[in-house]
Coordinates of C-alpha atoms in Angstrom, one line a residue:
M1 CA 62.5 -42.6 -57.0
S2 CA 61.7 -43.1 -53.1
Q3 CA 64.1 -41.9 -50.6
T4 CA 65.1 -45.3 -49.8
Q5 CA 66.0 -46.3 -53.3
T6 CA 68.2 -43.1 -53.5
A7 CA 70.1 -44.1 -50.5
K8 CA 70.8 -47.3 -51.9
S9 CA 71.9 -46.2 -55.2
A10 CA 74.3 -43.9 -53.8
T11 CA 75.6 -46.5 -51.4
A12 CA 76.2 -48.8 -54.5
T13 CA 77.8 -46.0 -56.4
V14 CA 80.3 -45.3 -53.5
Q15 CA 80.9 -48.8 -53.0
T16 CA 81.9 -49.5 -56.5
W17 CA 84.2 -46.4 -56.5
L18 CA 85.8 -47.2 -53.3
H19 CA 86.6 -50.7 -54.6
D20 CA 88.0 -49.3 -57.5
F21 CA 89.9 -46.5 -55.6
G22 CA 91.5 -48.9 -53.1
T23 CA 92.4 -51.6 -55.9
A24 CA 94.1 -48.7 -57.8
L25 CA 96.1 -47.6 -54.7
Q26 CA 97.2 -51.2 -53.9
T27 CA 98.4 -51.7 -57.3
H28 CA 100.1 -48.5 -57.5
N29 CA 98.1 -47.8 -60.6
I30 CA 98.3 -43.8 -60.0
E31 CA 96.8 -43.4 -63.6
R32 CA 93.8 -45.6 -62.6
V33 CA 93.4 -43.3 -59.5
L34 CA 93.2 -40.2 -61.3
A35 CA 90.7 -41.4 -63.7
L36 CA 88.4 -41.8 -60.5
F37 CA 88.7 -38.0 -60.0
G38 CA 86.6 -35.4 -61.9
D39 CA 88.2 -32.5 -63.7
E40 CA 87.7 -30.1 -60.9
C41 CA 88.6 -32.4 -57.6
Y42 CA 90.5 -31.9 -54.2
W43 CA 92.2 -34.2 -51.9
R44 CA 92.6 -32.9 -48.3
D45 CA 94.7 -35.0 -46.3
F46 CA 95.6 -34.6 -42.5
L47 CA 98.7 -36.9 -42.0
T48 CA 97.8 -40.1 -43.6
F49 CA 99.7 -39.8 -47.1
T50 CA 101.6 -36.5 -46.4
W51 CA 102.4 -36.1 -42.4
N52 CA 101.2 -32.6 -43.1
L53 CA 97.9 -30.8 -43.6
K54 CA 97.9 -30.6 -47.2
T55 CA 95.2 -30.0 -49.8
C56 CA 96.0 -31.1 -53.4
E57 CA 93.8 -29.2 -56.1
G58 CA 93.4 -31.0 -59.3
K59 CA 94.8 -34.1 -60.8
D60 CA 98.4 -32.9 -61.3
E61 CA 98.7 -32.1 -57.7
I62 CA 96.9 -35.4 -56.9
Q63 CA 99.4 -37.1 -58.9
A64 CA 102.4 -35.5 -57.6
M65 CA 101.4 -36.3 -54.0
L66 CA 100.7 -39.8 -54.8
N67 CA 104.2 -40.2 -56.4
A68 CA 106.1 -38.9 -53.5
T69 CA 103.9 -40.8 -50.6
L70 CA 102.2 -43.8 -51.8
N71 CA 105.3 -46.2 -51.4
H72 CA 105.7 -45.5 -47.7
T73 CA 101.8 -44.8 -47.0
L74 CA 100.5 -48.5 -48.0
P75 CA 96.8 -47.5 -47.8
S76 CA 94.5 -50.5 -47.6
D77 CA 91.1 -51.8 -46.5
W78 CA 88.9 -48.8 -47.6
Q79 CA 85.5 -49.4 -46.3
L80 CA 82.3 -47.5 -46.4
E81 CA 80.9 -46.6 -42.9
G82 CA 77.1 -46.6 -43.0
D83 CA 75.0 -45.9 -45.8
A84 CA 75.8 -43.0 -48.5
A85 CA 73.7 -39.9 -48.9
Q86 CA 72.6 -38.2 -52.2
N87 CA 72.6 -34.3 -51.8
G88 CA 71.4 -32.7 -54.9
D89 CA 74.0 -33.8 -57.5
T90 CA 76.3 -34.9 -54.8
C91 CA 77.0 -38.4 -53.3
E92 CA 78.4 -38.0 -49.9
A93 CA 79.8 -40.9 -47.7
W94 CA 82.0 -41.8 -44.5
L95 CA 85.0 -44.2 -45.1
T96 CA 87.5 -45.7 -43.1
F97 CA 91.1 -47.1 -44.0
Q98 CA 94.4 -48.3 -42.8
T99 CA 97.7 -47.2 -43.8
A100 CA 101.1 -48.8 -42.8
V101 CA 101.1 -47.0 -39.3
A102 CA 97.7 -45.7 -38.6
S103 CA 93.8 -46.0 -39.2
G104 CA 92.3 -43.3 -40.9
K105 CA 88.7 -41.8 -41.5
G106 CA 87.3 -39.9 -44.3
Y107 CA 84.5 -38.0 -46.2
L108 CA 83.9 -38.6 -50.0
R109 CA 82.0 -36.5 -52.2
L110 CA 81.1 -37.8 -55.8
K111 CA 79.6 -35.9 -58.8
E112 CA 78.4 -38.0 -61.7
G113 CA 80.4 -41.1 -60.2
K114 CA 83.9 -39.4 -59.9
C115 CA 85.4 -37.8 -56.9
W116 CA 84.9 -33.9 -56.4
T117 CA 86.2 -33.8 -52.8
L118 CA 88.0 -36.3 -50.6
L119 CA 89.1 -35.8 -46.9
T120 CA 91.7 -38.3 -45.4
T121 CA 92.4 -38.0 -41.5
M122 CA 94.6 -39.9 -39.3
Q123 CA 92.6 -41.0 -36.2
E124 CA 95.1 -43.4 -34.2
L125 CA 98.6 -44.9 -34.6
N126 CA 98.3 -48.3 -34.7
D127 CA 101.0 -49.5 -32.3
Y128 CA 100.3 -46.6 -29.8
P129 CA 96.6 -46.2 -29.3
E130 CA 95.4 -43.6 -27.0
Q131 CA 94.7 -44.6 -23.2
C132 CA 90.8 -44.6 -23.4
N133 CA 87.9 -46.9 -24.0
H134 CA 89.3 -50.3 -24.5
H135 CA 92.7 -49.2 -23.6
R136 CA 91.7 -47.2 -20.5
P137 CA 93.8 -47.8 -17.5
K138 CA 92.8 -49.9 -14.5
G139 CA 93.5 -47.3 -12.0
A140 CA 93.7 -50.0 -9.2
E141 CA 96.7 -52.5 -8.8
H142 CA 95.2 -55.7 -7.6
G143 CA 97.0 -58.2 -5.4
A144 CA 99.5 -57.7 -2.7
N145 CA 102.6 -55.5 -3.0
K146 CA 104.6 -54.0 -0.3
Q147 CA 106.1 -51.3 -2.8
R148 CA 102.4 -50.4 -3.9
E149 CA 102.4 -46.7 -5.2
T150 CA 98.9 -45.2 -5.2
W151 CA 97.7 -43.2 -8.2
S152 CA 98.1 -40.2 -5.9
E153 CA 101.7 -40.9 -5.3
S154 CA 102.4 -41.7 -8.9
R155 CA 100.9 -38.2 -9.7
E156 CA 103.0 -36.5 -7.2
R157 CA 106.2 -38.4 -8.3
E158 CA 105.5 -37.3 -11.9
E159 CA 105.0 -33.6 -10.9
A160 CA 108.2 -33.6 -9.0
E161 CA 110.3 -35.3 -11.4
L162 CA 109.0 -33.9 -14.9
G163 CA 111.3 -30.9 -15.7
Y164 CA 113.6 -31.4 -12.8
T165 CA 115.3 -35.0 -12.8
R166 CA 113.3 -36.1 -15.9
Q167 CA 113.0 -34.0 -19.1
P168 CA 109.6 -33.4 -21.0
Y169 CA 109.5 -34.6 -24.6
C170 CA 107.3 -31.4 -25.4
V171 CA 106.8 -28.1 -24.0
V172 CA 103.9 -26.2 -24.6
I173 CA 104.2 -22.2 -24.4
G174 CA 100.6 -20.7 -23.5
G175 CA 98.2 -22.5 -21.0
G176 CA 95.1 -21.1 -22.2
Q177 CA 92.4 -23.2 -24.0
G178 CA 94.6 -24.4 -26.9
G179 CA 97.4 -25.5 -24.6
I180 CA 95.0 -27.1 -22.4
G181 CA 93.4 -29.0 -25.2
L182 CA 96.6 -30.1 -26.8
G183 CA 98.1 -31.0 -23.4
A184 CA 95.0 -33.4 -22.8
R185 CA 95.7 -35.1 -26.3
L186 CA 99.6 -35.5 -25.3
K187 CA 98.7 -36.9 -21.9
Q188 CA 96.4 -39.4 -23.4
M189 CA 98.9 -40.5 -25.8
G190 CA 101.7 -40.8 -23.2
V191 CA 104.0 -37.9 -24.6
P192 CA 105.6 -36.3 -21.5
T193 CA 104.6 -32.6 -21.6
I194 CA 104.8 -29.5 -19.5
I195 CA 102.5 -26.4 -20.4
I196 CA 104.0 -23.0 -19.4
E197 CA 101.4 -20.4 -18.3
R198 CA 102.4 -16.9 -16.8
N199 CA 99.0 -16.4 -15.2
E200 CA 98.4 -17.7 -11.6
R201 CA 95.5 -20.1 -12.5
A202 CA 94.3 -22.1 -15.6
G203 CA 91.6 -20.0 -17.2
D204 CA 93.0 -16.9 -16.0
S205 CA 93.3 -15.8 -19.6
W206 CA 89.7 -15.7 -19.6
R207 CA 88.8 -14.5 -16.0
K208 CA 91.2 -11.3 -16.4
R209 CA 89.5 -9.9 -19.6
Y210 CA 86.6 -7.4 -19.4
K211 CA 83.7 -8.6 -17.3
S212 CA 81.3 -8.6 -19.8
L213 CA 82.9 -11.2 -22.5
C214 CA 81.1 -14.2 -23.2
L215 CA 81.7 -16.8 -26.0
H216 CA 79.9 -15.6 -29.2
D217 CA 79.9 -19.4 -30.4
P218 CA 77.4 -22.0 -29.2
V219 CA 78.4 -24.6 -26.7
W220 CA 77.8 -27.2 -29.4
Y221 CA 80.7 -25.7 -31.1
D222 CA 83.0 -25.4 -28.2
H223 CA 83.6 -28.9 -26.5
L224 CA 87.0 -29.6 -25.2
P225 CA 88.6 -33.0 -26.4
Y226 CA 87.3 -36.0 -24.2
I227 CA 85.1 -34.1 -21.8
P228 CA 82.2 -32.3 -23.4
F229 CA 80.2 -29.8 -21.5
P230 CA 77.3 -30.9 -19.6
E231 CA 73.8 -31.1 -21.0
N232 CA 72.8 -28.0 -18.8
W233 CA 75.6 -25.8 -19.9
P234 CA 74.4 -22.5 -21.4
V235 CA 74.4 -21.8 -25.0
F236 CA 77.1 -19.2 -24.7
T237 CA 79.5 -19.5 -22.0
P238 CA 80.5 -16.5 -19.8
K239 CA 84.2 -16.0 -19.5
D240 CA 84.4 -16.5 -15.8
K241 CA 82.3 -19.9 -16.3
L242 CA 84.9 -21.1 -19.1
G243 CA 87.7 -20.0 -16.9
D244 CA 86.6 -22.3 -13.9
W245 CA 85.9 -25.1 -16.6
L246 CA 89.4 -24.9 -17.9
E247 CA 90.8 -24.9 -14.5
M248 CA 88.7 -28.2 -13.7
Y249 CA 89.6 -29.8 -16.6
T250 CA 93.4 -29.2 -16.2
K251 CA 93.1 -31.0 -13.0
V252 CA 90.9 -33.8 -13.8
M253 CA 92.8 -34.7 -17.0
E254 CA 96.0 -34.3 -14.7
L255 CA 97.9 -31.9 -16.9
N256 CA 101.7 -30.8 -16.1
Y257 CA 100.5 -27.3 -15.9
W258 CA 103.1 -25.0 -14.7
S259 CA 101.2 -21.8 -13.9
S260 CA 102.9 -18.6 -12.5
T261 CA 105.7 -19.5 -15.1
E262 CA 107.1 -17.3 -17.6
C263 CA 109.1 -18.4 -20.6
Q264 CA 112.2 -16.1 -20.5
N265 CA 113.8 -17.1 -24.0
A266 CA 114.2 -20.4 -26.1
S267 CA 116.6 -21.6 -28.5
Y268 CA 117.2 -25.0 -30.6
D269 CA 120.4 -26.6 -30.1
K270 CA 120.9 -28.5 -33.5
A271 CA 123.7 -30.7 -32.2
A272 CA 121.6 -32.1 -29.5
D273 CA 118.2 -32.0 -31.5
E274 CA 116.3 -30.2 -28.8
W275 CA 115.1 -27.2 -27.4
V276 CA 116.8 -24.9 -24.6
V277 CA 113.9 -23.3 -23.0
N278 CA 114.6 -21.1 -20.1
V279 CA 111.5 -20.3 -17.5
K280 CA 111.0 -18.5 -14.3
R281 CA 108.6 -20.7 -12.1
N282 CA 107.4 -18.8 -8.9
G283 CA 110.7 -17.0 -8.9
E284 CA 113.0 -20.1 -9.8
E285 CA 114.8 -20.1 -13.0
I286 CA 114.7 -23.5 -14.6
T287 CA 116.0 -24.7 -17.9
L288 CA 114.0 -27.2 -19.8
R289 CA 115.4 -29.4 -22.8
P290 CA 112.5 -30.5 -24.7
K291 CA 112.7 -32.2 -28.0
Q292 CA 109.5 -30.4 -29.3
L293 CA 108.3 -26.9 -28.8
V294 CA 104.6 -25.7 -29.4
M295 CA 103.5 -22.1 -29.4
A296 CA 100.2 -22.1 -28.2
T297 CA 99.8 -18.4 -27.4
G298 CA 96.5 -18.0 -29.1
M299 CA 95.7 -17.3 -32.8
S300 CA 97.0 -13.9 -32.7
G301 CA 100.2 -12.6 -31.5
M302 CA 100.8 -9.6 -29.5
P303 CA 98.2 -6.9 -28.9
N304 CA 98.5 -4.3 -32.0
I305 CA 98.5 -0.9 -30.4
P306 CA 98.6 1.9 -32.9
S307 CA 100.9 4.6 -32.5
F308 CA 99.2 8.3 -32.6
A309 CA 100.6 11.8 -32.3
G310 CA 100.2 13.2 -28.8
A311 CA 99.3 10.0 -27.2
D312 CA 102.1 10.6 -24.5
S313 CA 100.2 13.8 -23.6
F314 CA 97.1 12.3 -22.9
E315 CA 95.9 12.8 -19.3
G316 CA 93.1 10.1 -19.2
E317 CA 93.3 6.5 -19.7
Q318 CA 94.8 4.3 -22.7
Q319 CA 94.4 0.7 -22.9
H320 CA 94.4 -2.2 -25.5
S321 CA 91.1 -4.1 -25.4
S322 CA 92.9 -7.2 -23.8
Q323 CA 93.8 -4.8 -20.7
H324 CA 90.4 -3.5 -20.4
P325 CA 89.0 -4.2 -16.9
G326 CA 85.4 -3.5 -17.6
P327 CA 82.9 -0.7 -17.2
D328 CA 82.7 -0.1 -13.7
A329 CA 85.2 3.0 -13.2
Y330 CA 83.8 4.9 -16.1
Q331 CA 80.4 6.0 -15.2
G332 CA 79.9 9.6 -16.6
K333 CA 83.4 9.3 -18.5
K334 CA 83.7 10.2 -22.1
C335 CA 85.2 6.8 -23.6
V336 CA 86.3 6.4 -27.3
I337 CA 86.5 2.9 -28.7
V338 CA 88.8 2.8 -31.6
G339 CA 87.6 -0.3 -33.6
S340 CA 84.2 -1.8 -34.5
N341 CA 84.8 -5.4 -34.3
N342 CA 83.9 -8.0 -31.4
S343 CA 85.6 -6.8 -28.8
A344 CA 84.8 -3.0 -29.5
H345 CA 81.2 -3.7 -29.4
D346 CA 81.3 -5.7 -26.3
I347 CA 83.1 -3.0 -24.6
A348 CA 81.2 -0.2 -26.0
A349 CA 77.9 -2.0 -24.8
A350 CA 78.9 -2.6 -21.4
L351 CA 80.2 0.7 -20.8
W352 CA 77.0 2.2 -22.1
E353 CA 75.2 0.1 -19.4
H354 CA 77.2 1.6 -16.9
D355 CA 76.0 5.2 -18.0
A356 CA 79.3 6.0 -19.9
D357 CA 79.3 8.5 -23.0
V358 CA 80.7 6.0 -25.7
T359 CA 81.5 6.9 -29.1
M360 CA 82.8 4.1 -31.5
L361 CA 85.4 5.2 -33.9
Q362 CA 85.2 2.9 -37.0
R363 CA 88.0 3.2 -39.4
S364 CA 87.1 0.4 -42.1
S365 CA 84.0 -1.5 -42.8
T366 CA 82.9 -4.7 -40.5
H367 CA 81.1 -7.8 -41.2
I368 CA 78.0 -7.8 -38.8
V369 CA 76.0 -11.1 -38.4
K370 CA 73.2 -11.3 -35.7
S371 CA 73.8 -14.2 -33.5
D372 CA 70.3 -15.9 -33.8
S373 CA 70.8 -16.0 -37.7
L374 CA 74.4 -17.3 -37.5
M375 CA 73.1 -20.1 -35.2
E376 CA 70.2 -21.0 -37.5
E377 CA 71.5 -20.5 -41.2
V378 CA 75.1 -21.2 -40.9
L379 CA 76.0 -23.4 -37.6
G380 CA 72.6 -25.0 -37.1
P381 CA 73.2 -27.9 -39.6
L382 CA 76.3 -29.0 -37.9
Y383 CA 76.4 -27.6 -34.2
S384 CA 73.3 -27.4 -32.7
E385 CA 70.6 -29.5 -30.5
E386 CA 68.9 -30.6 -33.5
A387 CA 72.0 -31.5 -35.2
V388 CA 72.9 -33.9 -32.2
A389 CA 69.5 -35.4 -32.2
G390 CA 70.0 -36.0 -35.8
G391 CA 73.0 -38.0 -35.3
V392 CA 75.8 -35.2 -36.0
T393 CA 78.3 -35.8 -33.5
T394 CA 80.9 -33.1 -32.4
E395 CA 83.3 -35.3 -34.4
K396 CA 81.1 -35.9 -37.4
A397 CA 80.6 -32.0 -37.5
D398 CA 84.1 -31.4 -37.2
L399 CA 85.0 -33.7 -40.0
I400 CA 82.2 -32.6 -42.1
F401 CA 83.4 -28.9 -42.0
A402 CA 87.1 -30.1 -42.6
S403 CA 85.9 -31.9 -45.8
I404 CA 85.4 -28.8 -47.5
P405 CA 88.4 -27.6 -49.4
Y406 CA 89.2 -23.9 -48.7
K407 CA 89.2 -23.2 -52.2
V408 CA 85.4 -23.9 -52.4
L409 CA 84.5 -23.1 -49.1
P410 CA 83.3 -19.5 -50.1
D411 CA 80.8 -21.3 -52.5
F412 CA 79.5 -23.3 -49.7
Q413 CA 79.3 -20.3 -47.4
R414 CA 77.7 -17.9 -49.7
P415 CA 74.0 -19.1 -50.0
A416 CA 73.8 -19.0 -46.1
F417 CA 75.0 -15.5 -45.8
E418 CA 72.7 -14.2 -48.8
A419 CA 69.9 -15.9 -46.8
I420 CA 71.2 -13.8 -43.6
K421 CA 71.2 -10.8 -45.8
K422 CA 67.7 -11.0 -46.7
R423 CA 66.3 -12.3 -43.3
D424 CA 68.0 -9.4 -41.6
A425 CA 67.5 -6.5 -44.4
E426 CA 65.8 -4.1 -42.1
F427 CA 68.7 -4.6 -39.3
Y428 CA 71.2 -3.9 -41.8
Q429 CA 69.4 -0.8 -43.3
R430 CA 69.2 0.6 -39.7
L431 CA 72.9 0.2 -39.2
E432 CA 73.7 1.8 -42.6
N433 CA 71.2 4.8 -42.0
A434 CA 73.3 5.3 -39.0
G435 CA 76.6 5.7 -40.9
F436 CA 78.0 2.3 -40.1
M437 CA 79.9 0.8 -42.8
L438 CA 79.2 -2.9 -43.7
D439 CA 80.6 -5.5 -45.5
F440 CA 80.1 -9.4 -46.0
G441 CA 83.8 -9.9 -47.0
D442 CA 85.7 -9.2 -50.0
D443 CA 83.7 -11.8 -52.0
D444 CA 80.5 -11.8 -49.9
S445 CA 81.5 -15.2 -48.3
G446 CA 80.9 -13.9 -44.7
L447 CA 82.2 -14.4 -41.3
F448 CA 84.1 -17.9 -41.5
L449 CA 86.1 -16.9 -44.4
K450 CA 87.0 -13.5 -43.0
Y451 CA 87.9 -15.5 -39.7
L452 CA 90.2 -17.8 -41.3
R453 CA 91.7 -15.2 -43.9
R454 CA 92.4 -12.6 -41.3
G455 CA 91.2 -13.5 -37.9
S456 CA 89.5 -10.1 -37.7
G457 CA 86.9 -7.8 -39.4
Y458 CA 83.5 -9.1 -37.8
Y459 CA 81.1 -8.8 -35.2
I460 CA 78.5 -11.4 -34.1
D461 CA 75.9 -9.0 -32.7
V462 CA 74.6 -10.0 -29.4
G463 CA 72.8 -6.7 -29.0
A464 CA 75.4 -3.7 -29.3
C465 CA 74.3 -3.1 -32.9
D466 CA 71.2 -1.7 -31.5
L467 CA 72.5 0.6 -29.6
V468 CA 74.9 2.0 -32.6
A469 CA 71.7 2.1 -34.8
N470 CA 70.0 4.0 -32.2
G471 CA 72.7 6.5 -31.5
D472 CA 72.9 5.4 -27.8
I473 CA 76.5 4.4 -28.8
R474 CA 77.6 7.2 -30.9
L475 CA 79.5 6.4 -34.2
R476 CA 82.3 8.2 -36.1
S477 CA 83.0 6.4 -39.5
S478 CA 85.2 6.9 -42.1
V479 CA 87.6 8.8 -40.1
G480 CA 90.9 8.4 -38.4
I481 CA 92.8 9.8 -35.5
E482 CA 94.9 13.1 -36.4
H483 CA 96.3 13.7 -33.0
I484 CA 95.8 13.0 -29.4
N485 CA 95.7 15.6 -27.3
P486 CA 95.4 15.8 -23.2
H487 CA 91.7 15.7 -22.7
S488 CA 90.5 14.9 -26.6
I489 CA 91.0 13.2 -30.0
T490 CA 91.6 15.2 -33.1
L491 CA 90.1 13.2 -36.4
T492 CA 91.2 13.2 -39.4
D493 CA 88.2 15.6 -40.6
G494 CA 89.3 18.2 -38.3
S495 CA 86.7 17.5 -35.7
E496 CA 87.6 17.1 -31.9
L497 CA 86.2 14.2 -29.7
P498 CA 86.4 14.9 -25.7
A499 CA 87.6 11.8 -23.9
D500 CA 88.8 10.5 -20.6
L501 CA 89.3 6.8 -21.7
I502 CA 90.7 5.4 -25.1
V503 CA 90.3 1.8 -25.8
Y504 CA 92.2 0.3 -28.7
A505 CA 90.1 -2.6 -30.0
T506 CA 92.6 -2.8 -32.8
G507 CA 93.5 -6.6 -32.6
Y508 CA 96.6 -8.6 -32.8
G509 CA 99.7 -9.4 -34.7
S510 CA 101.0 -12.6 -36.2
M511 CA 101.5 -15.4 -33.8
N512 CA 105.0 -15.5 -35.0
N513 CA 105.7 -12.3 -33.0
W514 CA 106.0 -14.5 -29.9
A515 CA 108.6 -16.6 -31.7
A516 CA 110.5 -13.7 -32.7
Q517 CA 110.1 -12.3 -28.8
L518 CA 111.1 -15.6 -27.3
I519 CA 113.4 -17.2 -29.5
S520 CA 114.6 -14.9 -32.3
Q521 CA 113.7 -12.7 -35.1
E522 CA 115.6 -15.0 -37.6
V523 CA 113.6 -17.9 -36.6
A524 CA 110.4 -16.0 -36.6
D525 CA 111.3 -15.1 -40.5
K526 CA 112.1 -18.5 -41.1
V527 CA 108.7 -19.7 -40.2
G528 CA 107.0 -16.6 -41.8
K529 CA 103.3 -15.6 -41.3
C530 CA 101.0 -17.5 -39.2
W531 CA 97.3 -17.7 -40.4
G532 CA 95.7 -16.8 -43.4
M533 CA 95.7 -18.9 -46.6
G534 CA 96.8 -16.7 -49.2
S535 CA 93.3 -15.7 -50.7
D536 CA 94.6 -12.2 -51.9
T537 CA 91.7 -10.6 -50.1
T538 CA 92.4 -7.8 -47.4
K539 CA 95.2 -8.7 -44.9
D540 CA 95.5 -12.1 -46.4
P541 CA 98.0 -11.5 -49.3
G542 CA 98.7 -14.2 -52.0
P543 CA 99.8 -16.6 -53.2
W544 CA 97.6 -19.3 -52.7
E545 CA 98.5 -21.8 -50.1
G546 CA 94.9 -23.8 -49.5
E547 CA 95.7 -24.3 -46.0
L548 CA 96.0 -22.0 -42.9
R549 CA 99.8 -21.0 -42.7
N550 CA 102.0 -22.8 -40.1
M551 CA 99.0 -23.9 -38.1
W552 CA 99.2 -27.6 -36.3
K553 CA 101.8 -28.9 -38.9
P554 CA 105.5 -29.0 -39.7
T555 CA 107.1 -25.4 -40.1
Q556 CA 110.3 -24.6 -41.7
Q557 CA 111.8 -24.5 -38.2
E558 CA 112.5 -27.8 -37.1
A559 CA 110.7 -29.1 -34.0
L560 CA 108.6 -25.8 -33.5
W561 CA 104.8 -26.0 -33.9
F562 CA 101.9 -23.3 -33.7
H563 CA 98.7 -24.1 -32.1
G564 CA 95.9 -21.9 -31.7
G565 CA 92.3 -20.8 -32.9
N566 CA 88.9 -20.8 -31.6
L567 CA 87.6 -23.8 -29.4
H568 CA 86.3 -25.8 -32.2
Q569 CA 89.6 -25.6 -34.0
S570 CA 91.7 -26.3 -30.6
R571 CA 89.6 -29.3 -30.1
H572 CA 89.7 -30.8 -33.6
Y573 CA 93.3 -29.9 -34.8
S574 CA 94.8 -30.9 -31.5
R575 CA 94.4 -34.3 -32.4
Y576 CA 96.5 -34.2 -35.4
L577 CA 99.3 -32.1 -33.8
A578 CA 99.3 -34.8 -30.9
L579 CA 99.8 -37.5 -33.3
Q580 CA 102.6 -35.7 -35.4
L581 CA 104.4 -35.3 -31.9
K582 CA 103.7 -38.8 -30.7
A583 CA 104.9 -40.3 -34.0
R584 CA 108.0 -38.7 -33.7
M585 CA 108.7 -39.6 -29.8
E586 CA 108.2 -43.1 -30.9
G587 CA 110.7 -43.0 -33.8
I588 CA 108.2 -43.5 -36.4
D589 CA 109.1 -42.3 -39.9
T590 CA 107.2 -38.9 -40.7
P591 CA 108.3 -38.0 -44.3
V592 CA 106.8 -34.6 -44.6
Y593 CA 105.0 -33.8 -48.1
G594 CA 104.6 -30.4 -49.4
L595 CA 106.1 -28.6 -46.5
Q596 CA 104.9 -25.0 -46.7
P597 CA 107.3 -22.4 -48.4
V598 CA 107.6 -18.9 -46.9
H599 CA 106.1 -16.0 -48.5
H600 CA 105.7 -13.7 -45.8
T601 CA 107.8 -12.9 -42.7
S602 CA 105.1 -11.4 -40.6

């Protein structure tokens, strides 16, 4: 069969399935709906049916979801968008649809004519479209008006009123990439929002990190909403360049961004259905009363700084990687990096470049993947110049990746990382010969699963591994710290490392640590652990939940939300969080199906 005939056959198959699916839903014939799904099947829904981020696995879970949601969702007008494609034994297609309150977009995979995976996502609220494209503001007021208010005057009035004489509907704590991207979404949806950031300038959360810091993800993966990076932007963005972009973006998108502002505490006033958020802005104490509170303090919580006997006696410098200023002051110094993931390698390499004597202390195995290999074998089909040329827009790439249920994502990822193992076998052998402990995740599924499960345990190699393999960066593996002395570290094997500087590249805790500090431990425990999906792998204890815990969706604490992740996730999932907040502001009924139970409190 020719390629054209294959495409026509796939398209006909999807159209038949979609017609039957739409008819069965419209007539509430759930039994008929289930007959259209295979024995192994997954339905991942972003808001359209569940007002939640929820994956239903198997027909029983799909049936329960439809029984609970179909009456108020009222889905209709299921349409194939473009032609379907045949990919091996799988038929894949884009689709659009409507619900009672919103327009939706989806991605479908059929095997032997029955649904294997279905993604349904809310794109826009019908009565409240974003102020862009056909709905963009005019900007100029034509005609004569003695009370004319210019765009600039209107903006100045908004800045003077919001938070003082008029309360925001939403407060976002954290003005890094996540808070800024979400703030832009909310601005376009007309949700009055204030973003709280303790740094002096937008982008400082990047500028103030160690000077060699650079994004390890490529530019095609890292665009912000509405304003993509320009075509001459470097593939890997240096930290200060990203900081300047975020500052520019904040100004151009006209966000109500309160820099030099620190949240002192927050509490939920149940009687008033609002938060009481006390902040200090440029020395002035202000109380905000938003209806919704978003913690956008980053994917991670507070720095994990281990406690070791004798640490108080150390006469050199000790710092967490988040506090490390860069290598300039450490030429000729003996530096010990505790950890072996991204920050550890970046900092160690920069110190070596500045003629420091560097030792990396590896306490557990690390997943290493070379940047070029990751780009070509894993990211390239969705996020690359070639993908863009092939018609895979950022929006399409995000939805294709989201269309893979987390349960089967390891099966999608393993072949790519197996290819990387073979491609870079000599590289990995050199590292192992140097004593470096390697892994590809508990089930060999590679970097992204490690990231989603635990947010740590990997390094995207941009050169530091050669220094480790060559011995330029000394390596001590399979040992821990027994005691810290005034000028050295005693290891658990009894050996001693002289040290002038100790950098703890030991990661971060759960995001709900911030909720414990700013709200209360009771609320933090009520919400439970943030991040991870219950895979029962290292640092991601079960039970299985199938979505990232508490991220971008309703939590057990009313009107409290968490927003974080890398630039890709901040861009994509900010849409769904903003839609949930907008719907609540406008009084749209948002019955949440499958609210996540709490299994882990930290």
